[in-house]
Coordinates of N, CA and C and ligand atoms in Angstrom, one line a residue:
M1 N 12.6 1.0 31.3 CA 13.8 1.6 31.8 C 14.9 1.6 30.8
L2 N 15.0 0.4 30.1 CA 16.0 0.3 29.1 C 15.7 1.3 28.0
R3 N 14.4 1.4 27.6 CA 14.1 2.4 26.6 C 14.5 3.8 27.0
A4 N 14.2 4.2 28.3 CA 14.5 5.5 28.8 C 16.0 5.8 28.7
A5 N 16.7 4.7 29.1 CA 18.2 4.9 29.0 C 18.7 5.1 27.6
L6 N 18.1 4.2 26.7 CA 18.4 4.3 25.3 C 18.1 5.7 24.7
D7 N 16.9 6.2 25.2 CA 16.4 7.5 24.6 C 17.4 8.6 25.0
I8 N 18.1 8.5 26.1 CA 19.0 9.5 26.5 C 20.3 9.4 25.6
L9 N 20.7 8.1 25.5 CA 21.9 7.9 24.7 C 21.7 8.1 23.2
L10 N 20.6 7.5 22.7 CA 20.3 7.6 21.3 C 18.9 8.1 21.1
P11 N 18.7 9.4 21.1 CA 17.3 9.8 21.1 C 16.6 9.4 19.8
R12 N 15.4 8.9 19.9 CA 14.6 8.5 18.8 C 13.9 9.7 18.3
H13 N 13.8 9.9 17.0 CA 13.1 11.0 16.4 C 11.9 10.5 15.5
C14 N 10.9 11.3 15.5 CA 9.8 11.0 14.6 C 10.3 11.3 13.2
P15 N 10.3 10.4 12.2 CA 10.8 10.6 10.9 C 10.0 11.6 10.1
V16 N 8.8 12.0 10.6 CA 8.0 12.9 9.9 C 8.1 14.3 10.4
S17 N 7.9 14.5 11.8 CA 8.0 15.8 12.4 C 9.4 16.1 12.9
R18 N 10.2 15.1 12.9 CA 11.6 15.3 13.4 C 11.8 15.6 14.9
R19 N 10.7 15.6 15.6 CA 10.8 15.9 17.0 C 11.3 14.7 17.8
P20 N 12.1 14.8 18.8 CA 12.5 13.7 19.6 C 11.3 13.0 20.3
L21 N 11.3 11.7 20.3 CA 10.2 11.0 21.0 C 10.4 10.9 22.5
L22 N 9.4 11.0 23.2 CA 9.5 10.9 24.7 C 9.6 9.4 25.0
A23 N 10.1 9.1 26.2 CA 10.3 7.7 26.6 C 9.0 6.9 26.6
D24 N 7.8 7.5 26.9 CA 6.6 6.7 26.9 C 5.9 6.7 25.6
E25 N 6.5 7.3 24.6 CA 5.9 7.2 23.2 C 6.5 6.1 22.4
P26 N 5.6 5.1 22.0 CA 6.2 3.9 21.4 C 6.8 4.2 20.0
G27 N 6.4 5.3 19.4 CA 6.9 5.6 18.0 C 6.4 4.6 17.0
P28 N 6.9 4.5 15.8 CA 8.0 5.2 15.3 C 7.6 6.7 15.0
V29 N 6.3 7.0 14.9 CA 5.9 8.3 14.5 C 5.3 9.0 15.7
A30 N 5.5 10.3 15.8 CA 4.9 11.0 17.0 C 3.4 10.9 16.9
P31 N 2.7 10.8 18.1 CA 1.3 10.5 18.1 C 0.5 11.7 17.4
E32 N 1.0 12.9 17.5 CA 0.2 14.0 16.9 C 0.2 13.9 15.3
V33 N 1.3 13.2 14.8 CA 1.4 13.0 13.4 C 0.3 12.0 12.9
L34 N 0.3 10.9 13.7 CA -0.7 9.9 13.4 C -2.1 10.5 13.5
R35 N -2.4 11.3 14.5 CA -3.7 11.9 14.7 C -4.1 12.8 13.5
A36 N -3.0 13.5 12.9 CA -3.3 14.4 11.9 C -3.6 13.7 10.5
M37 N -3.4 12.4 10.5 CA -3.6 11.7 9.2 C -5.1 11.7 8.9
A38 N -5.4 11.9 7.6 CA -6.8 11.9 7.2 C -7.2 10.4 7.0
V39 N -7.5 9.8 8.1 CA -7.8 8.3 8.1 C -9.2 8.1 7.6
C40 N -9.3 7.0 6.8 CA -10.6 6.7 6.2 C -11.6 6.3 7.3
G41 N -12.8 6.9 7.3 CA -13.8 6.5 8.2 C -14.9 5.7 7.5
P42 N -16.2 5.9 7.9 CA -17.2 5.1 7.3 C -17.6 5.5 5.9
D43 N -17.0 6.6 5.4 CA -17.4 7.1 4.1 C -16.2 6.9 3.1
Y44 N -16.4 6.0 2.2 CA -15.3 5.7 1.3 C -15.8 5.1 0.0
C45 N -15.0 5.0 -1.0 CA -15.3 4.4 -2.3 C -14.8 3.0 -2.3
S46 N -15.7 2.0 -2.4 CA -15.2 0.6 -2.3 C -14.4 0.1 -3.5
R47 N -14.5 0.9 -4.6 CA -13.7 0.4 -5.8 C -12.3 0.8 -5.6
C48 N -12.0 2.0 -5.1 CA -10.6 2.5 -5.1 C -10.1 2.8 -3.7
G49 N -11.0 2.7 -2.7 CA -10.6 3.0 -1.3 C -10.5 4.4 -0.9
A50 N -10.8 5.4 -1.8 CA -10.7 6.8 -1.5 C -11.7 7.2 -0.4
P51 N -11.2 7.9 0.6 CA -12.2 8.5 1.6 C -13.1 9.4 0.9
Q52 N -14.4 9.4 1.3 CA -15.4 10.4 0.8 C -15.8 11.3 1.8
G53 N -16.6 12.4 1.4 CA -17.0 13.4 2.4 C -17.9 12.8 3.5
P54 N -18.0 13.5 4.6 CA -18.8 12.9 5.7 C -20.2 12.8 5.4
G55 N -20.8 11.6 5.8 CA -22.2 11.4 5.5 C -22.5 10.7 4.2
V56 N -21.5 10.6 3.3 CA -21.7 10.0 2.0 C -21.9 8.5 2.1
G57 N -21.3 7.9 3.1 CA -21.4 6.4 3.2 C -20.5 5.7 2.3
V58 N -20.8 4.4 2.0 CA -19.9 3.6 1.0 C -20.5 3.8 -0.4
V59 N -19.6 4.3 -1.3 CA -20.1 4.4 -2.7 C -19.4 3.3 -3.5
A60 N -20.1 2.8 -4.5 CA -19.6 1.8 -5.4 C -18.5 2.3 -6.3
A61 N -18.6 3.5 -6.7 CA -17.6 4.2 -7.6 C -17.6 5.7 -7.4
C62 N -16.5 6.2 -6.9 CA -16.4 7.7 -6.7 C -16.3 8.4 -8.0
D63 N -16.3 9.8 -8.0 CA -16.2 10.5 -9.2 C -15.0 10.1 -10.1
S64 N -13.8 10.0 -9.4 CA -12.6 9.7 -10.2 C -12.7 8.2 -10.8
C65 N -13.3 7.3 -10.0 CA -13.5 5.9 -10.6 C -14.5 6.0 -11.8
R66 N -15.5 6.8 -11.7 CA -16.4 6.8 -12.8 C -15.8 7.4 -14.0
A67 N -14.9 8.4 -13.8 CA -14.1 9.1 -14.9 C -13.2 8.0 -15.5
A68 N -12.6 7.2 -14.7 CA -11.6 6.2 -15.2 C -12.4 5.0 -15.9
R69 N -13.6 4.9 -15.6 CA -14.5 3.8 -16.1 C -14.1 2.4 -15.8
D70 N -13.1 1.9 -16.5 CA -12.7 0.5 -16.2 C -12.1 0.4 -14.8
G71 N -12.5 -0.6 -14.1 CA -12.1 -0.8 -12.7 C -10.6 -1.1 -12.6
F72 N -10.2 -1.7 -11.5 CA -8.8 -2.0 -11.2 C -8.7 -3.6 -11.2
G73 N -9.6 -4.3 -11.7 CA -9.6 -5.7 -11.6 C -9.7 -6.3 -10.2
T74 N -10.2 -5.4 -9.3 CA -10.3 -5.8 -7.9 C -11.7 -5.8 -7.5
T75 N -12.1 -6.6 -6.5 CA -13.4 -6.6 -6.0 C -13.6 -5.4 -5.1
E76 N -12.6 -5.1 -4.3 CA -12.7 -4.0 -3.4 C -11.3 -3.5 -3.0
I77 N -11.1 -2.2 -2.8 CA -9.8 -1.7 -2.3 C -10.0 -1.0 -1.0
T78 N -9.2 -1.3 0.0 CA -9.2 -0.6 1.3 C -8.0 0.3 1.4
A79 N -8.2 1.5 1.8 CA -7.1 2.5 1.9 C -7.1 3.0 3.3
V80 N -5.9 3.3 3.9 CA -5.9 3.9 5.2 C -6.4 5.4 5.1
G81 N -6.0 6.0 4.1 CA -6.5 7.4 3.9 C -6.0 8.0 2.6
R82 N -6.0 9.3 2.5 CA -5.6 9.9 1.3 C -4.1 10.3 1.3
Y83 N -3.6 10.5 0.2 CA -2.1 10.8 0.0 C -1.9 12.3 0.2
T84 N -2.3 12.8 1.4 CA -2.0 14.2 1.7 C -1.2 14.2 3.0
E85 N -0.7 15.4 3.4 CA 0.1 15.4 4.6 C -0.7 15.1 5.9
P86 N -0.1 14.3 6.8 CA 1.3 13.8 6.9 C 1.4 12.4 6.3
M87 N 0.4 11.9 5.6 CA 0.5 10.6 5.0 C 1.6 10.5 4.0
R88 N 1.6 11.6 3.2 CA 2.6 11.7 2.1 C 4.0 11.6 2.7
S89 N 4.3 12.3 3.7 CA 5.7 12.2 4.3 C 5.9 10.9 4.9
M90 N 4.9 10.3 5.5 CA 5.1 8.9 6.1 C 5.4 7.9 5.0
C91 N 4.7 8.0 3.9 CA 4.9 7.1 2.8 C 6.3 7.3 2.2
K92 N 6.7 8.6 2.0 CA 8.0 8.9 1.4 C 9.1 8.4 2.4
A93 N 8.9 8.6 3.7 CA 10.0 8.2 4.6 C 10.1 6.6 4.6
M94 N 9.0 6.0 4.4 CA 9.0 4.5 4.4 C 9.7 4.0 3.1
K95 N 9.5 4.7 2.1 CA 10.0 4.3 0.8 C 11.5 4.8 0.5
F96 N 11.7 6.0 0.8 CA 13.1 6.6 0.5 C 13.9 6.9 1.7
G97 N 13.3 7.0 2.8 CA 14.1 7.5 4.0 C 14.5 6.3 4.9
N98 N 14.3 5.1 4.4 CA 14.7 3.9 5.1 C 14.0 3.8 6.5
A99 N 12.9 4.5 6.7 CA 12.2 4.5 8.0 C 11.1 3.3 7.9
R100 N 11.7 2.1 8.0 CA 10.8 0.9 7.8 C 9.8 0.8 8.8
D101 N 10.0 1.3 10.0 CA 9.1 1.1 11.1 C 7.7 1.8 10.8
I102 N 7.7 2.7 9.9 CA 6.5 3.4 9.7 C 5.4 2.5 9.1
A103 N 5.9 1.4 8.6 CA 4.9 0.4 8.0 C 4.0 -0.1 9.2
R104 N 4.6 -0.2 10.4 CA 3.9 -0.8 11.5 C 2.5 -0.2 11.8
P105 N 2.5 1.2 12.1 CA 1.1 1.7 12.4 C 0.2 1.7 11.1
L106 N 0.8 1.9 10.0 CA 0.0 1.9 8.7 C -0.7 0.5 8.5
A107 N 0.1 -0.6 8.8 CA -0.4 -1.9 8.6 C -1.4 -2.2 9.7
A108 N -1.2 -1.6 10.9 CA -2.2 -1.8 12.0 C -3.6 -1.2 11.6
Y109 N -3.5 0.0 11.1 CA -4.7 0.7 10.6 C -5.4 -0.1 9.5
L110 N -4.6 -0.6 8.5 CA -5.2 -1.4 7.4 C -5.8 -2.6 7.9
T111 N -5.1 -3.3 8.8 CA -5.7 -4.6 9.3 C -7.0 -4.3 10.0
Q112 N -7.1 -3.3 10.8 CA -8.4 -2.9 11.5 C -9.5 -2.7 10.4
L113 N -9.2 -1.9 9.4 CA -10.2 -1.6 8.4 C -10.6 -2.9 7.6
L114 N -9.6 -3.7 7.3 CA -10.0 -5.0 6.6 C -10.9 -5.9 7.4
M115 N -10.7 -5.8 8.8 CA -11.5 -6.6 9.6 C -12.9 -6.0 9.8
D116 N -12.9 -4.7 9.9 CA -14.2 -4.0 10.1 C -15.1 -4.1 8.9
R117 N -14.5 -4.2 7.7 CA -15.2 -4.2 6.4 C -15.5 -5.6 6.0
G118 N -15.1 -6.6 6.7 CA -15.3 -8.0 6.4 C -14.4 -8.5 5.2
V119 N -13.4 -7.7 4.8 CA -12.5 -8.2 3.8 C -11.6 -9.3 4.3
A120 N -11.2 -9.2 5.6 CA -10.3 -10.1 6.2 C -10.8 -11.6 6.0
Q121 N -12.1 -11.7 6.2 CA -12.6 -13.1 6.1 C -12.7 -13.6 4.6
Q122 N -12.6 -12.7 3.7 CA -12.8 -13.1 2.3 C -11.5 -13.5 1.6
V123 N -10.3 -13.1 2.2 CA -9.1 -13.4 1.5 C -8.4 -14.6 2.0
D124 N -7.6 -15.3 1.1 CA -6.9 -16.5 1.5 C -5.4 -16.3 1.7
V125 N -4.9 -15.5 0.8 CA -3.4 -15.3 0.8 C -3.1 -13.8 0.7
V126 N -1.9 -13.4 1.1 CA -1.5 -11.9 1.0 C -0.3 -11.8 0.1
V127 N -0.4 -11.0 -0.9 CA 0.7 -10.8 -1.8 C 1.1 -9.3 -1.9
P128 N 2.4 -9.0 -1.7 CA 2.8 -7.6 -1.8 C 3.0 -7.2 -3.3
M129 N 2.8 -6.0 -3.7 CA 3.1 -5.5 -5.0 C 4.6 -5.7 -5.2
P130 N 5.1 -6.4 -6.2 CA 6.6 -6.6 -6.3 C 7.3 -5.3 -6.8
L131 N 8.5 -5.2 -6.4 CA 9.4 -4.1 -7.0 C 10.2 -4.8 -8.1
H132 N 10.7 -4.0 -9.0 CA 11.6 -4.6 -10.0 C 12.9 -5.0 -9.2
V133 N 13.5 -6.1 -9.6 CA 14.6 -6.7 -8.8 C 15.8 -5.6 -8.6
L134 N 16.0 -4.8 -9.6 CA 17.1 -3.8 -9.4 C 16.7 -2.7 -8.4
R135 N 15.4 -2.3 -8.4 CA 14.9 -1.4 -7.4 C 15.0 -2.0 -6.0
R136 N 14.6 -3.2 -5.9 CA 14.6 -3.9 -4.7 C 16.0 -4.0 -4.1
F137 N 17.0 -4.2 -5.0 CA 18.4 -4.4 -4.6 C 18.9 -3.0 -4.1
E138 N 18.5 -2.0 -4.9 CA 19.0 -0.6 -4.6 C 18.4 -0.1 -3.2
R139 N 17.1 -0.4 -3.0 CA 16.5 0.1 -1.7 C 16.7 -0.9 -0.6
G140 N 17.0 -2.1 -0.9 CA 17.2 -3.1 0.2 C 16.0 -3.7 0.8
Y141 N 14.8 -3.2 0.4 CA 13.6 -3.8 0.9 C 12.5 -3.3 -0.1
N142 N 11.3 -4.0 0.1 CA 10.1 -3.7 -0.7 C 9.1 -3.1 0.3
Q143 N 8.8 -1.8 0.1 CA 7.9 -1.2 1.1 C 6.5 -1.9 1.2
A144 N 6.1 -2.4 0.0 CA 4.8 -3.1 0.0 C 4.8 -4.4 0.9
E145 N 6.0 -5.0 0.9 CA 6.2 -6.2 1.7 C 6.2 -5.8 3.2
L146 N 6.8 -4.7 3.5 CA 6.8 -4.2 4.9 C 5.4 -4.1 5.4
L147 N 4.5 -3.6 4.6 CA 3.1 -3.5 5.0 C 2.4 -4.9 5.0
A148 N 2.7 -5.7 4.0 CA 2.0 -6.9 3.8 C 2.3 -7.9 4.9
A149 N 3.5 -8.0 5.4 CA 3.9 -9.0 6.3 C 3.1 -8.9 7.7
P150 N 3.1 -7.7 8.3 CA 2.3 -7.6 9.5 C 0.8 -7.9 9.3
I151 N 0.3 -7.5 8.1 CA -1.2 -7.7 7.8 C -1.4 -9.2 7.8
A152 N -0.5 -9.9 7.0 CA -0.7 -11.4 6.9 C -0.6 -12.1 8.3
R153 N 0.3 -11.6 9.1 CA 0.5 -12.1 10.4 C -0.8 -11.9 11.3
A154 N -1.3 -10.7 11.2 CA -2.5 -10.3 12.0 C -3.7 -11.1 11.5
L155 N -3.8 -11.3 10.2 CA -5.0 -12.0 9.7 C -4.8 -13.5 9.7
A156 N -3.6 -14.0 10.1 CA -3.3 -15.4 10.0 C -3.5 -16.0 8.6
K157 N -3.0 -15.3 7.6 CA -3.0 -15.8 6.2 C -1.6 -15.9 5.7
P158 N -1.3 -16.8 4.8 CA 0.0 -17.0 4.3 C 0.5 -15.7 3.5
L159 N 1.7 -15.3 3.8 CA 2.3 -14.2 3.0 C 3.1 -14.8 1.8
L160 N 2.7 -14.5 0.6 CA 3.4 -15.0 -0.5 C 4.2 -13.9 -1.1
A161 N 5.4 -13.6 -0.5 CA 6.2 -12.4 -0.8 C 6.8 -12.5 -2.2
N162 N 7.0 -13.7 -2.7 CA 7.7 -13.9 -3.9 C 6.8 -14.5 -5.0
A163 N 5.5 -14.4 -4.8 CA 4.6 -15.0 -5.8 C 4.6 -14.3 -7.1
M164 N 4.9 -13.0 -7.1 CA 4.8 -12.2 -8.4 C 6.2 -11.6 -8.6
R165 N 6.4 -11.4 -9.9 CA 7.7 -10.8 -10.4 C 7.4 -9.6 -11.3
R166 N 8.2 -8.6 -11.2 CA 8.0 -7.4 -12.1 C 9.0 -7.6 -13.2
T167 N 8.6 -7.7 -14.4 CA 9.5 -8.1 -15.5 C 10.4 -6.9 -15.9
R168 N 10.0 -5.7 -15.7 CA 10.8 -4.6 -16.1 C 10.5 -3.4 -15.2
G169 N 11.4 -2.4 -15.1 CA 11.1 -1.2 -14.4 C 10.1 -0.4 -15.3
T170 N 9.4 0.5 -14.7 CA 8.4 1.3 -15.5 C 8.6 2.8 -15.2
E171 N 8.2 3.6 -16.2 CA 8.2 5.0 -16.0 C 7.1 5.4 -15.0
R172 N 7.3 6.6 -14.4 CA 6.3 7.0 -13.4 C 5.0 7.2 -14.2
Q173 N 3.9 6.7 -13.6 CA 2.6 6.6 -14.3 C 1.9 8.0 -14.3
A174 N 2.1 8.8 -13.3 CA 1.2 10.0 -13.1 C 1.3 10.9 -14.3
R175 N 2.5 11.0 -15.0 CA 2.6 11.9 -16.1 C 2.1 11.4 -17.4
L176 N 1.7 10.2 -17.5 CA 1.3 9.6 -18.7 C -0.2 9.7 -19.0
S177 N -0.6 9.6 -20.2 CA -2.0 9.5 -20.6 C -2.6 8.2 -20.2
P178 N -3.9 8.0 -20.1 CA -4.4 6.7 -19.8 C -4.0 5.6 -20.7
L179 N -3.9 5.9 -22.0 CA -3.5 4.8 -22.9 C -2.0 4.5 -22.7
E180 N -1.2 5.5 -22.5 CA 0.3 5.3 -22.3 C 0.5 4.5 -21.0
R181 N -0.4 4.8 -20.0 CA -0.3 4.1 -18.7 C -0.5 2.6 -18.9
R182 N -1.5 2.3 -19.6 CA -1.9 0.9 -19.8 C -0.7 0.2 -20.6
R183 N -0.2 0.9 -21.6 CA 1.0 0.3 -22.3 C 2.2 0.1 -21.4
N184 N 2.4 1.1 -20.6 CA 3.6 1.1 -19.7 C 3.6 -0.1 -18.8
V185 N 2.4 -0.5 -18.3 CA 2.4 -1.7 -17.4 C 1.9 -2.9 -18.0
D186 N 1.6 -2.9 -19.3 CA 1.0 -4.1 -19.9 C 2.0 -5.3 -19.8
G187 N 1.6 -6.3 -19.2 CA 2.5 -7.5 -19.1 C 3.6 -7.4 -18.1
V188 N 3.6 -6.3 -17.3 CA 4.8 -6.1 -16.5 C 4.9 -7.0 -15.3
F189 N 3.8 -7.6 -14.9 CA 3.7 -8.5 -13.8 C 3.5 -10.0 -14.2
V190 N 4.2 -10.9 -13.6 CA 3.8 -12.3 -13.9 C 3.9 -13.0 -12.5
V191 N 3.0 -14.0 -12.4 CA 3.1 -14.9 -11.2 C 4.1 -15.9 -11.5
R192 N 5.1 -16.1 -10.6 CA 6.1 -17.1 -10.8 C 5.5 -18.5 -11.0
P193 N 6.0 -19.3 -11.9 CA 5.4 -20.6 -12.2 C 5.2 -21.4 -10.9
A194 N 6.2 -21.3 -10.0 CA 6.1 -22.2 -8.8 C 4.9 -21.8 -7.9
F195 N 4.3 -20.6 -8.1 CA 3.2 -20.1 -7.3 C 1.9 -20.2 -7.9
V196 N 1.9 -20.6 -9.2 CA 0.6 -20.7 -9.9 C -0.4 -21.6 -9.2
G197 N 0.1 -22.8 -8.8 CA -0.8 -23.7 -8.1 C -1.3 -23.2 -6.8
T198 N -0.5 -22.4 -6.1 CA -0.9 -21.8 -4.8 C -1.9 -20.7 -5.0
I199 N -1.8 -19.9 -6.0 CA -2.6 -18.8 -6.3 C -4.0 -19.2 -6.8
A200 N -4.0 -20.3 -7.6 CA -5.2 -20.8 -8.3 C -6.4 -20.9 -7.3
E201 N -7.5 -20.4 -7.7 CA -8.8 -20.6 -6.9 C -8.7 -19.9 -5.5
T202 N -7.8 -19.0 -5.3 CA -7.7 -18.3 -4.0 C -8.3 -16.8 -4.2
S203 N -8.7 -16.2 -3.1 CA -8.9 -14.8 -3.1 C -7.7 -14.1 -2.5
V204 N -7.1 -13.2 -3.3 CA -5.8 -12.6 -3.0 C -6.0 -11.2 -2.4
L205 N -5.2 -10.9 -1.4 CA -5.1 -9.6 -0.9 C -3.8 -9.0 -1.4
L206 N -3.9 -8.1 -2.3 CA -2.8 -7.4 -3.0 C -2.5 -6.1 -2.2
V207 N -1.2 -6.0 -1.7 CA -0.9 -4.9 -0.8 C 0.1 -4.0 -1.5
D208 N -0.1 -2.7 -1.4 CA 0.8 -1.7 -1.9 C 0.8 -0.5 -1.0
D209 N 1.8 0.4 -1.2 CA 1.8 1.6 -0.4 C 0.9 2.7 -0.9
V210 N 1.2 3.1 -2.1 CA 0.4 4.2 -2.7 C -0.2 3.8 -4.0
M211 N -1.5 4.2 -4.2 CA -2.1 3.9 -5.5 C -2.5 5.3 -6.1
T212 N -2.0 5.6 -7.3 CA -2.4 6.9 -7.9 C -3.4 6.7 -9.1
T213 N -2.9 6.2 -10.2 CA -3.8 6.0 -11.3 C -4.5 4.7 -11.2
G214 N -3.9 3.7 -10.6 CA -4.5 2.4 -10.4 C -4.2 1.5 -11.6
S215 N -3.4 2.0 -12.6 CA -3.1 1.1 -13.7 C -2.1 0.0 -13.3
T216 N -1.2 0.4 -12.4 CA -0.2 -0.7 -11.9 C -1.0 -1.7 -11.1
F217 N -1.9 -1.3 -10.3 CA -2.8 -2.2 -9.5 C -3.6 -3.1 -10.5
A218 N -4.1 -2.5 -11.5 CA -4.9 -3.3 -12.5 C -4.1 -4.4 -13.1
A219 N -2.8 -4.0 -13.5 CA -2.0 -4.9 -14.2 C -1.6 -6.1 -13.3
A220 N -1.3 -5.8 -12.0 CA -0.9 -6.8 -11.1 C -2.1 -7.7 -10.8
A221 N -3.3 -7.1 -10.7 CA -4.5 -7.9 -10.4 C -4.8 -8.9 -11.6
Q222 N -4.5 -8.3 -12.8 CA -4.7 -9.1 -14.0 C -3.8 -10.3 -14.0
A223 N -2.5 -10.1 -13.6 CA -1.6 -11.2 -13.6 C -2.0 -12.3 -12.6
L224 N -2.6 -11.9 -11.5 CA -3.1 -12.8 -10.5 C -4.3 -13.6 -11.0
K225 N -5.1 -12.9 -11.7 CA -6.3 -13.6 -12.3 C -5.9 -14.6 -13.4
T226 N -4.9 -14.2 -14.2 CA -4.4 -15.0 -15.2 C -3.9 -16.3 -14.6
A227 N -3.3 -16.2 -13.4 CA -2.8 -17.4 -12.7 C -3.9 -18.2 -12.0
G228 N -5.1 -17.7 -12.2 CA -6.2 -18.5 -11.6 C -6.9 -17.9 -10.4
A229 N -6.4 -16.8 -9.9 CA -7.0 -16.2 -8.6 C -8.5 -16.0 -8.9
K230 N -9.3 -16.3 -8.0 CA -10.8 -16.1 -8.3 C -11.2 -14.7 -7.9
A231 N -10.5 -14.0 -7.0 CA -10.8 -12.6 -6.7 C -9.5 -11.9 -6.2
V232 N -9.4 -10.6 -6.4 CA -8.3 -9.9 -5.9 C -8.9 -8.7 -5.1
Y233 N -8.5 -8.6 -3.9 CA -8.8 -7.4 -3.0 C -7.6 -6.6 -2.9
G234 N -7.7 -5.3 -2.8 CA -6.6 -4.4 -2.6 C -6.5 -3.8 -1.2
A235 N -5.3 -3.7 -0.7 CA -5.1 -2.9 0.5 C -3.9 -2.0 0.3
I236 N -4.2 -0.7 0.5 CA -3.1 0.3 0.2 C -3.1 1.3 1.4
A237 N -1.9 1.8 1.6 CA -1.8 2.8 2.7 C -2.5 4.1 2.2
A238 N -2.2 4.6 1.0 CA -2.8 5.8 0.6 C -3.3 5.8 -0.8
R239 N -4.5 6.4 -1.0 CA -5.0 6.6 -2.3 C -4.7 8.1 -2.7
A240 N -3.9 8.2 -3.8 CA -3.5 9.6 -4.2 C -4.5 10.0 -5.4
A241 N -4.9 11.2 -5.4 CA -5.5 11.8 -6.6 C -4.4 12.2 -7.5
L242 N -4.6 12.3 -8.8 CA -3.5 12.7 -9.7 C -2.9 14.0 -9.3
D243 N -3.7 15.0 -8.8 CA -3.1 16.3 -8.4 C -2.6 16.3 -7.0
D244 N -2.5 15.2 -6.3 CA -1.9 15.1 -5.0 C -0.4 15.2 -5.1
E245 N 0.1 14.8 -6.2 CA 1.6 14.7 -6.4 C 2.3 16.0 -6.3
Ligands
ZN301 ZN1 -13.1 5.4 -6.3

């Protein structure tokens, strides 16, 4: 009743479709938007998380992973789906539109996939991909942490939100060549000294919103391994192909 009253006074809108939400719709996103998402089913690439065509099953490396050759320093990456509409609008609203609530359904999907695939049982701690401190300040939040926090809660694993630090801002990766990408992120992540003891000998679930080339992911996984992590698993909302941008 309170919500119905609030909906009249302050109508809630779906941040993606912009339509007003009905009183019995929990939000934050309209249900038809969630249904339109290309959610990952039983067919996916375990290296990068990308959904594969129906009937393909689980592949160890999809075409783009084989083209990239070197992995991402991760044992397995789980993605909710591909970076196409409406996922793209959801990720952008979460990142730039201050629509923090969008993290909730995405984190719920990810948690379910992590449990279904047995990854949940493999990981000991949850670490969000860090933003550079200036970016974090400007945005007021880290969208990777918005996803990581409910996942950690649902899996009953410690959330180490400050375990890693980004030493500098980086250029957008998608426009760079593979070599430039690696140089761009080389040494950009470090595990804070206070967390090295906590990270050592653990399996880490590294969480981010979108993964495109995977070089950022690889650099962060490397930093965790340098700190002694025995394995790094990835969880991302969306796996983007280079031409999805
Ligand atoms: Zn792949």
